């Protein structure tokens, strides 16, 4: 049965090859001072930086830059960005990059004028900002996180090795996001497929929870089928516009809050993946890929009916003459085969997990109650060990 909810997503999305033509109109909505946030230089190589700077100049903006946002943005970098946003009295934070830049921009928005320690307030205590915040806009270059249309902001505290996501309310969502699938063509293959798996994982985290008959589950099965199909095409031909645009749109819907409405959700793959990332700094989507199959095998007996449904409706497993367990297992085998086919990392040792750092990773895994089994530390350890196969 659908629970109670309020659905409100305030982000204006501009999608397609001509989406950048909407940027001048968007810039006109905000004041003169813009903090331009970007990563390690991919936008300079692709020429997007020049294009954005020219549009900012034409709009008469005074621009300060905050470059060098790293994948898995750190708390130290956040402090630096907050200072920079205050120094330039930013009226708009314009993020040009992947999910890391967009996540970071939301965190800078909240931290710039906040009283007290942002890590404590937003990431440990999950408070909403009460002081002035700065509007964020996003030009997306990497597909996966859904950060372009949600309140997520994941920051890594390198001192404590904690990687924690704060999910801000709609007031902190990007005000606008520009999604041109062609901007993602320059992604290296490993980042491209890591993004594909991030999308798959976001959907599965929301799918594998609850036993009721929920419209969201049907929506998610459709999103998954589109992703599996387009992912295969994109791996063979990364410049297939139809496939890349379908995937970009799927990523947004996978985590723009819609499919979670009225149902419970799991998120333990992300909790384990983030704990691995906090220790190893590995690519987010790859941390999820490495632990997913071991995790789902571990919890499958506790949610067998849903795993059976997943196998039949998403992976086209023929159920005739098979037990529910056989059907469910065949679904996971097909999922694993697709993961290998597109080139994901499925052994967490390749990401830097070792016998020595395993206890710390287990300790830093946040336990959430929404999955088919409430995990203990021993369960988490067993799942990670199975991913070191
Ligand atoms: O820094 P640059 O030089 O731009 O290079 C980036 C980076 O090295 C590169 N890249 C991005 N677009 C490119 C490109 N290279 C060539 N051409 C392009 N068009 O790709 C690398 C990865 O970028 P990043 O932004 O780190 O990737 P992603 O979008 O996967 O973001 C990962 C972060 O998002 C968090 C993750 O934990 C991680 O910190 N997440 C955010 C979520 C949210 N907001 O809801 C949910 C997710 O589950 C996730 O946790
Ligand atoms: Zn994710």
XYZ file of C-alpha atoms and ligand atoms in Angstrom:
440
model
C 0.000 0.000 0.000
C 1.338 3.438 -0.882
C 2.353 5.364 2.214
C 1.772 9.089 2.684
C 4.050 11.464 0.812
C 4.608 14.920 -0.613
C 6.191 15.062 -4.026
C 7.952 18.284 -4.954
C 10.855 18.489 -7.361
C 11.780 22.095 -8.107
C 14.653 21.574 -10.612
C 14.173 23.000 -14.124
C 15.721 20.512 -16.544
C 16.903 21.439 -20.011
C 17.637 18.305 -22.025
C 19.115 17.601 -25.453
C 21.691 18.709 -27.979
C 20.482 22.333 -27.784
C 20.093 22.465 -24.016
C 22.958 24.961 -23.566
C 20.911 27.567 -25.416
C 18.855 27.829 -22.213
C 21.833 28.860 -20.079
C 21.637 32.634 -20.802
C 17.993 32.727 -19.685
C 18.889 30.837 -16.549
C 21.830 33.122 -15.747
C 19.559 36.149 -16.095
C 17.529 34.963 -13.097
C 20.417 35.403 -10.633
C 22.697 38.215 -9.385
C 26.032 39.290 -10.796
C 28.486 37.159 -8.828
C 28.982 33.617 -10.027
C 31.201 30.960 -8.464
C 32.151 28.585 -11.294
C 32.850 25.103 -9.901
C 34.582 22.399 -11.922
C 36.798 19.351 -11.555
C 40.255 18.289 -12.613
C 40.259 19.684 -16.122
C 38.070 17.506 -18.381
C 35.948 20.553 -19.246
C 39.043 22.413 -20.432
C 39.998 19.525 -22.715
C 36.508 19.214 -24.141
C 36.099 22.952 -24.822
C 33.066 23.258 -22.541
C 34.951 25.597 -20.211
C 35.446 28.178 -23.002
C 31.811 27.916 -23.989
C 30.564 28.478 -20.441
C 33.010 31.346 -19.773
C 31.865 33.085 -22.966
C 28.226 32.770 -21.896
C 29.022 34.107 -18.425
C 30.898 37.060 -19.944
C 28.076 37.769 -22.379
C 25.665 37.780 -19.418
C 27.853 40.402 -17.682
C 28.726 38.200 -14.712
C 31.645 38.639 -12.360
C 33.160 35.183 -12.156
C 35.262 33.553 -9.439
C 36.491 30.026 -10.023
C 36.692 27.008 -7.754
C 38.517 24.320 -9.720
C 39.949 20.946 -8.762
C 36.880 19.303 -7.271
C 37.983 15.702 -7.001
C 35.917 12.534 -7.442
C 34.729 11.804 -3.880
C 34.980 15.487 -2.824
C 36.624 16.001 0.550
C 35.728 17.998 3.638
C 38.958 20.015 3.301
C 37.965 21.018 -0.217
C 34.481 21.910 1.030
C 35.937 24.291 3.614
C 38.017 25.937 0.890
C 34.966 26.276 -1.385
C 32.810 27.755 1.377
C 35.477 30.404 1.990
C 35.662 31.186 -1.723
C 31.867 31.513 -1.991
C 31.895 33.984 0.910
C 34.849 35.927 -0.523
C 33.120 36.499 -3.862
C 29.697 36.897 -2.253
C 28.327 34.398 -4.746
C 24.776 34.860 -6.032
C 24.944 31.593 -7.978
C 27.148 28.507 -7.851
C 27.454 27.091 -11.361
C 28.690 23.498 -11.358
C 30.135 22.246 -14.659
C 31.078 18.581 -14.325
C 29.883 15.276 -12.917
C 28.076 14.331 -9.764
C 31.060 15.223 -7.604
C 30.952 18.879 -8.716
C 27.193 19.046 -8.323
C 27.231 17.369 -4.885
C 30.063 19.637 -3.778
C 28.250 22.757 -4.995
C 25.217 21.913 -2.862
C 27.483 21.393 0.138
C 29.252 24.726 -0.517
C 25.851 26.389 -0.810
C 24.873 25.116 2.636
C 28.277 25.631 4.251
C 29.165 29.112 2.976
C 27.137 31.096 5.486
C 26.419 28.425 8.063
C 27.206 28.939 11.709
C 29.087 26.036 13.199
C 30.855 23.107 11.611
C 29.236 21.955 8.321
C 30.429 18.345 8.730
C 28.763 18.081 12.136
C 25.600 19.867 11.151
C 24.819 18.472 7.711
C 26.645 15.147 7.436
C 26.651 13.803 10.996
C 23.410 15.334 12.295
C 21.646 15.596 8.898
C 20.271 19.075 9.652
C 18.778 21.318 7.001
C 20.498 24.695 6.615
C 18.737 27.536 8.409
C 21.029 30.382 7.351
C 21.373 31.937 3.894
C 22.134 29.442 1.108
C 23.279 30.095 -2.462
C 21.352 28.876 -5.529
C 23.094 26.103 -7.464
C 22.885 25.473 -11.211
C 24.409 22.505 -13.006
C 25.809 21.663 -16.437
C 26.207 17.888 -16.302
C 29.084 16.033 -17.995
C 28.936 12.593 -16.328
C 25.838 10.459 -15.964
C 24.982 8.325 -12.946
C 24.415 10.035 -9.637
C 21.142 11.835 -10.308
C 22.657 14.772 -8.426
C 21.330 17.085 -11.146
C 17.771 16.697 -9.848
C 18.046 15.632 -6.220
C 19.255 16.878 -2.852
C 22.134 14.422 -2.517
C 25.563 15.637 -1.502
C 28.250 13.090 -0.597
C 31.397 14.301 1.147
C 34.440 12.352 2.361
C 36.167 13.147 5.638
C 39.679 11.891 4.912
C 40.719 12.177 8.587
C 38.090 9.684 9.777
C 37.718 7.813 6.432
C 33.964 8.458 6.566
C 32.132 9.038 3.304
C 28.643 10.287 4.143
C 25.728 11.455 2.020
C 23.443 14.221 3.173
C 20.091 14.301 1.408
C 19.006 17.925 1.454
C 15.367 18.962 1.015
C 13.985 20.417 -2.243
C 15.105 23.965 -1.359
C 18.700 22.789 -1.883
C 18.177 20.966 -5.193
C 19.933 22.407 -8.200
C 17.653 25.239 -9.416
C 18.335 24.266 -13.016
C 20.277 21.531 -14.779
C 21.495 21.377 -18.352
C 21.735 17.852 -19.758
C 23.314 17.445 -23.173
C 24.098 13.752 -23.768
C 26.888 14.760 -26.165
C 28.821 16.281 -23.249
C 29.259 12.755 -21.904
C 30.941 11.361 -25.047
C 34.431 12.248 -23.790
C 34.109 10.131 -20.629
C 36.680 7.335 -20.351
C 35.025 3.917 -20.671
C 35.567 2.942 -17.041
C 33.793 6.111 -15.827
C 31.013 5.649 -18.348
C 30.213 2.108 -17.191
C 30.683 2.986 -13.511
C 27.958 5.555 -14.091
C 25.735 2.930 -15.723
C 26.045 0.736 -12.672
C 25.431 3.642 -10.310
C 22.091 4.093 -12.088
C 21.282 0.381 -11.821
C 22.167 0.387 -8.142
C 20.016 3.437 -7.394
C 17.041 1.649 -8.908
C 17.743 -1.643 -7.130
C 18.184 0.084 -3.754
C 14.613 1.325 -4.093
C 13.211 -1.831 -5.735
C 14.481 -4.459 -3.296
C 12.441 -3.342 -0.318
C 8.863 -3.959 0.721
C 6.446 -6.672 -0.324
C 3.489 -4.627 -1.521
C 2.259 -3.994 -5.060
C 3.631 -0.530 -5.789
C 3.457 1.477 -9.041
C 7.067 2.507 -8.454
C 8.219 -1.103 -8.885
C 6.709 -1.220 -12.373
C 8.347 2.118 -13.235
C 11.680 0.804 -12.008
C 11.425 -2.392 -14.052
C 10.940 -0.232 -17.154
C 13.906 1.991 -16.271
C 16.075 -1.085 -15.695
C 15.120 -2.662 -19.029
C 15.955 0.569 -20.841
C 19.296 0.840 -19.035
C 20.290 -2.775 -19.748
C 19.421 -2.412 -23.438
C 20.991 1.018 -23.977
C 24.035 0.134 -21.862
C 24.909 -2.718 -24.219
C 24.615 -0.402 -27.225
C 26.643 2.414 -25.623
C 29.500 0.100 -24.699
C 29.819 -0.975 -28.327
C 29.347 2.547 -29.676
C 29.823 5.299 -27.077
C 28.652 7.917 -29.575
C 25.232 6.351 -30.116
C 23.098 9.385 -29.263
C 19.914 7.425 -28.728
C 21.537 5.091 -26.205
C 23.472 7.830 -24.383
C 20.446 10.106 -24.184
C 18.218 7.281 -22.900
C 20.784 6.502 -20.236
C 21.132 10.149 -19.205
C 17.369 10.450 -18.780
C 17.140 7.115 -16.951
C 19.816 8.276 -14.506
C 17.789 11.342 -13.627
C 14.582 9.368 -13.051
C 16.405 6.694 -11.094
C 17.153 9.147 -8.304
C 15.070 12.289 -8.559
C 12.920 11.110 -5.626
C 9.910 9.945 -7.705
C 10.313 6.168 -7.576
C 10.897 6.118 -3.823
C 7.601 7.796 -3.037
C 5.225 5.773 -0.926
C 7.568 2.813 -0.489
C 10.401 1.689 1.749
C 13.974 1.559 0.383
C 17.161 -0.335 1.152
C 20.452 1.548 0.359
C 22.796 -0.989 2.021
C 24.801 -1.514 -1.187
C 25.509 2.216 -1.121
C 26.360 2.177 2.570
C 28.919 -0.608 2.028
C 30.175 0.993 -1.205
C 30.612 4.350 0.500
C 32.526 2.786 3.368
C 34.865 1.197 0.810
C 35.187 4.539 -1.009
C 35.936 6.380 2.254
C 38.921 4.104 2.789
C 40.139 3.505 -0.775
C 38.915 6.587 -2.726
C 37.722 4.125 -5.410
C 35.260 5.168 -8.129
C 31.748 5.208 -6.649
C 30.005 3.050 -9.269
C 32.751 0.424 -9.111
C 32.438 0.078 -5.333
C 28.739 -0.692 -5.840
C 29.464 -3.146 -8.655
C 31.953 -5.083 -6.540
C 29.568 -5.720 -3.639
C 26.157 -5.939 -5.331
C 26.023 -9.584 -6.399
C 27.434 -10.837 -3.051
C 24.972 -8.599 -1.185
C 21.948 -9.706 -3.176
C 22.889 -13.378 -2.835
C 23.160 -12.783 0.935
C 19.701 -11.194 1.334
C 17.829 -13.102 -1.396
C 16.300 -15.773 0.922
C 14.671 -12.966 2.935
C 12.974 -11.372 -0.091
C 12.628 -14.304 -2.435
C 9.340 -13.238 -4.065
C 10.828 -9.911 -5.195
C 13.997 -11.525 -6.503
C 11.839 -13.950 -8.486
C 9.842 -11.042 -9.914
C 13.082 -9.236 -10.793
C 14.412 -12.272 -12.660
C 11.252 -12.677 -14.724
C 10.286 -9.037 -15.363
C 13.746 -7.510 -15.820
C 15.973 -10.351 -17.037
C 13.367 -12.398 -18.960
C 14.072 -15.594 -17.043
C 11.614 -18.311 -18.081
C 10.027 -19.561 -14.823
C 8.540 -22.784 -16.202
C 9.342 -25.860 -14.158
C 11.744 -24.052 -11.807
C 11.614 -23.319 -8.093
C 11.429 -19.703 -6.956
C 14.991 -19.980 -5.743
C 16.249 -21.265 -9.094
C 14.452 -18.441 -10.915
C 15.827 -15.802 -8.530
C 19.355 -17.173 -8.845
C 19.136 -17.189 -12.628
C 18.165 -13.503 -12.518
C 21.256 -12.661 -10.485
C 23.410 -14.738 -12.847
C 22.087 -12.761 -15.827
C 22.748 -9.531 -13.979
C 26.333 -10.626 -13.243
C 26.837 -11.596 -16.903
C 25.670 -8.126 -18.033
C 28.006 -6.512 -15.512
C 30.956 -8.521 -16.855
C 29.910 -7.778 -20.435
C 30.041 -3.995 -19.935
C 33.333 -4.176 -18.037
C 32.613 -3.476 -14.374
C 35.002 -4.243 -11.512
C 33.537 -7.155 -9.561
C 36.355 -7.928 -7.157
C 36.755 -5.407 -4.358
C 40.469 -6.232 -4.007
C 40.961 -4.456 -7.331
C 39.589 -1.339 -5.608
C 42.046 -1.541 -2.732
C 40.145 -3.600 -0.150
C 42.548 -5.720 1.898
C 42.481 -7.944 4.975
C 44.082 -5.041 6.863
C 41.557 -2.324 5.984
C 38.476 -4.598 6.064
C 37.688 -4.062 9.806
C 37.748 -0.274 9.351
C 35.433 -0.520 6.333
C 32.989 -2.679 8.300
C 33.088 -0.211 11.206
C 32.365 2.758 8.911
C 29.396 1.076 7.209
C 26.221 2.859 8.248
C 23.409 0.370 8.950
C 19.983 1.135 7.511
C 16.791 -0.820 8.279
C 14.870 -0.861 4.961
C 16.281 -3.935 3.184
C 15.078 -7.540 3.301
C 17.497 -8.351 6.116
C 18.722 -6.059 8.886
C 22.472 -6.535 8.514
C 24.861 -7.005 11.393
C 28.572 -6.176 11.240
C 29.179 -9.898 10.624
C 26.836 -9.789 7.606
C 28.673 -6.766 6.166
C 31.985 -8.512 6.647
C 30.643 -11.665 4.954
C 29.379 -9.657 1.969
C 32.688 -7.821 1.527
C 34.647 -11.063 1.913
C 32.490 -12.654 -0.795
C 33.326 -9.654 -3.013
C 37.046 -10.415 -2.580
C 36.700 -13.625 -4.520
O 37.315 16.147 -12.635
P 37.236 16.053 -14.114
O 38.484 16.404 -14.814
O 36.013 16.749 -14.679
O 37.072 14.460 -14.456
C 35.974 13.687 -14.027
C 36.328 12.696 -12.906
O 37.668 12.340 -12.978
C 35.615 12.764 -15.150
N 34.651 13.356 -16.074
C 33.423 13.850 -15.798
N 32.812 14.216 -16.931
C 33.686 13.963 -17.954
C 34.855 13.424 -17.397
N 35.921 13.071 -18.155
C 35.819 13.241 -19.477
N 34.704 13.727 -20.070
C 33.628 14.090 -19.357
N 32.509 14.516 -19.963
O 35.002 11.650 -14.547
C 35.538 11.463 -13.249
C 34.398 11.183 -12.306
O 33.584 12.313 -12.138
P 32.630 12.410 -10.858
O 31.884 13.690 -10.913
O 33.415 12.099 -9.642
O 31.634 11.166 -11.101
P 30.168 10.928 -10.662
O 29.225 11.736 -11.471
O 29.982 9.460 -10.662
O 30.076 11.456 -9.155
C 30.545 10.660 -8.091
C 30.207 11.287 -6.755
O 28.794 11.405 -6.578
C 28.414 10.787 -5.336
C 29.447 9.682 -5.218
O 29.519 9.151 -3.926
C 30.718 10.383 -5.632
O 31.234 11.149 -4.560
N 26.998 10.379 -5.386
C 26.045 11.320 -5.344
C 24.702 11.014 -5.273
C 23.648 12.012 -5.208
N 23.913 13.293 -5.333
O 22.474 11.666 -5.023
C 24.234 9.643 -5.199
C 25.247 8.665 -5.638
O 24.896 7.407 -5.091
C 26.644 8.976 -5.286
O 26.898 8.554 -3.974
Zn 25.202 5.925 -6.281
